């Protein structure tokens, strides 16, 4: 569910005719898919972008890879790992025990249709 303020900011940008001059970004909730029709409309119009922690397909692939890697008796040490598949290379940071996928997924008017539910 999108919080009310998520709608208010995008609506204010549209009403003020500031699309392309003022930008709003939301955390996307459980995106993708972007199921909320009003939110999709704001993204399609360019009034808002959604930033997701990562592509769920890539996150799932990385999770399975890491589980298999650790189950095989390996340990993660700081550095880069070639995961393969849709993921490619990831980095492990021991200080935070993070296996980072890379940049977050940003849903914009240019790619929103790829991430909408039917």
Tab-separated table of C-alpha atoms in Angstrom:
chain	number	residue	atom	x	y	z
A	1	UNK	CA	0.000	0.000	0.000
A	2	UNK	CA	1.323	3.410	-0.914
A	3	UNK	CA	1.293	6.016	1.880
A	4	UNK	CA	-0.814	9.114	1.264
A	5	UNK	CA	2.227	11.384	1.086
A	6	UNK	CA	3.482	9.324	-1.862
A	7	UNK	CA	0.447	10.453	-3.829
A	8	UNK	CA	0.516	14.017	-2.530
A	9	UNK	CA	4.031	14.822	-3.733
A	10	UNK	CA	3.482	13.504	-7.256
A	11	UNK	CA	0.093	15.222	-7.493
A	12	UNK	CA	1.646	18.522	-6.373
A	13	UNK	CA	4.354	18.241	-9.034
A	14	UNK	CA	1.735	17.658	-11.721
A	15	UNK	CA	-0.533	20.526	-10.568
A	16	UNK	CA	2.413	22.935	-10.389
A	17	UNK	CA	3.481	21.963	-13.933
A	18	UNK	CA	6.936	21.044	-12.622
A	19	UNK	CA	7.409	17.630	-14.259
A	20	UNK	CA	11.021	17.486	-15.379
A	21	UNK	CA	11.972	20.345	-13.037
A	22	UNK	CA	11.085	18.900	-9.612
A	23	UNK	CA	11.586	15.231	-8.879
A	24	UNK	CA	10.043	12.835	-6.386
A	25	UNK	CA	11.224	9.370	-5.568
A	26	UNK	CA	9.589	6.665	-3.507
A	27	UNK	CA	10.928	3.428	-2.099
A	28	UNK	CA	8.502	1.457	-4.204
A	29	UNK	CA	7.162	-0.626	-1.339
A	30	UNK	CA	7.117	-4.214	-2.525
A	31	UNK	CA	8.110	-3.334	-6.074
A	32	UNK	CA	8.109	-4.747	-8.574
A	33	UNK	CA	5.438	-5.324	-9.750
A	34	UNK	CA	3.945	-1.855	-9.568
A	35	UNK	CA	0.344	-2.848	-8.962
A	36	UNK	CA	-1.156	0.459	-7.796
A	37	UNK	CA	-2.793	2.118	-10.846
A	38	UNK	CA	-2.457	5.652	-9.452
A	39	UNK	CA	1.229	5.145	-8.682
A	40	UNK	CA	1.803	3.717	-12.186
A	41	UNK	CA	0.123	6.817	-13.593
A	42	UNK	CA	2.443	9.144	-11.658
A	43	UNK	CA	5.505	7.218	-12.848
A	44	UNK	CA	4.275	7.136	-16.466
A	45	UNK	CA	3.738	10.893	-16.395
A	46	UNK	CA	7.254	11.476	-15.073
A	47	UNK	CA	6.135	12.929	-11.745
A	48	UNK	CA	7.743	10.168	-9.703
A	49	UNK	CA	10.324	7.398	-9.828
A	50	UNK	CA	10.366	4.279	-7.681
A	51	UNK	CA	13.598	2.996	-6.189
A	52	UNK	CA	13.593	-0.685	-5.232
A	53	UNK	CA	16.256	-2.452	-3.208
A	54	UNK	CA	16.908	-4.675	-6.169
A	55	UNK	CA	15.420	-6.669	-8.958
A	56	UNK	CA	13.613	-9.563	-7.232
A	57	UNK	CA	14.768	-12.049	-9.885
A	58	UNK	CA	18.400	-11.097	-9.311
A	59	UNK	CA	17.961	-11.049	-5.532
A	60	UNK	CA	16.446	-14.530	-5.642
A	61	UNK	CA	19.227	-15.838	-7.867
A	62	UNK	CA	21.871	-14.350	-5.568
A	63	UNK	CA	20.205	-15.837	-2.489
A	64	UNK	CA	20.196	-19.334	-3.977
A	65	UNK	CA	23.796	-18.940	-5.177
A	66	UNK	CA	24.966	-17.802	-1.720
A	67	UNK	CA	23.127	-20.637	0.038
A	68	UNK	CA	24.650	-23.195	-2.332
A	69	UNK	CA	28.116	-21.652	-1.973
A	70	UNK	CA	27.978	-21.741	1.828
A	71	UNK	CA	26.373	-25.220	1.922
A	72	UNK	CA	29.298	-26.507	-0.149
A	73	UNK	CA	31.595	-25.540	2.737
A	74	UNK	CA	32.940	-22.267	1.364
A	75	UNK	CA	33.229	-19.082	3.406
A	76	UNK	CA	32.725	-15.569	2.156
A	77	UNK	CA	35.794	-13.349	2.365
A	78	UNK	CA	36.002	-9.693	1.306
A	79	UNK	CA	36.167	-9.294	-2.442
A	80	UNK	CA	34.328	-9.932	-5.685
A	81	UNK	CA	32.413	-13.053	-6.642
A	82	UNK	CA	31.293	-14.032	-10.119
A	83	UNK	CA	27.771	-15.338	-9.522
A	84	UNK	CA	26.735	-15.720	-13.151
A	85	UNK	CA	23.215	-15.878	-14.534
A	86	UNK	CA	21.356	-12.579	-14.471
A	87	UNK	CA	23.511	-11.317	-11.579
A	88	UNK	CA	27.098	-11.147	-12.813
A	89	UNK	CA	29.643	-9.944	-10.253
A	90	UNK	CA	28.853	-9.057	-6.641
A	91	UNK	CA	30.989	-7.812	-3.783
A	92	UNK	CA	31.181	-9.086	-0.214
A	93	UNK	CA	31.870	-6.598	2.578
A	94	UNK	CA	32.864	-8.436	5.766
A	95	UNK	CA	32.529	-5.420	8.080
A	96	UNK	CA	28.756	-5.419	7.517
A	97	UNK	CA	28.446	-9.042	6.377
A	98	UNK	CA	26.873	-7.803	3.135
A	99	UNK	CA	26.845	-9.523	-0.208
A	100	UNK	CA	25.855	-6.561	-2.359
A	101	UNK	CA	23.996	-7.030	-5.591
A	102	UNK	CA	24.802	-3.591	-6.950
A	103	UNK	CA	22.707	-0.597	-7.821
A	104	UNK	CA	19.054	-0.480	-6.814
A	105	UNK	CA	16.377	-0.918	-9.443
A	106	UNK	CA	14.889	2.438	-10.470
A	107	UNK	CA	11.486	2.373	-12.126
A	108	UNK	CA	10.908	5.377	-14.375
A	109	UNK	CA	8.483	6.359	-17.109
A	110	UNK	CA	10.906	4.751	-19.578
A	111	UNK	CA	10.657	1.275	-18.038
A	112	UNK	CA	7.510	1.191	-15.849
A	113	UNK	CA	5.649	-1.094	-18.254
A	114	UNK	CA	8.249	-3.821	-17.667
A	115	UNK	CA	7.348	-3.869	-13.956
A	116	UNK	CA	3.566	-3.602	-13.906
A	117	UNK	CA	1.256	-6.408	-12.953
A	118	UNK	CA	-1.384	-7.517	-15.444
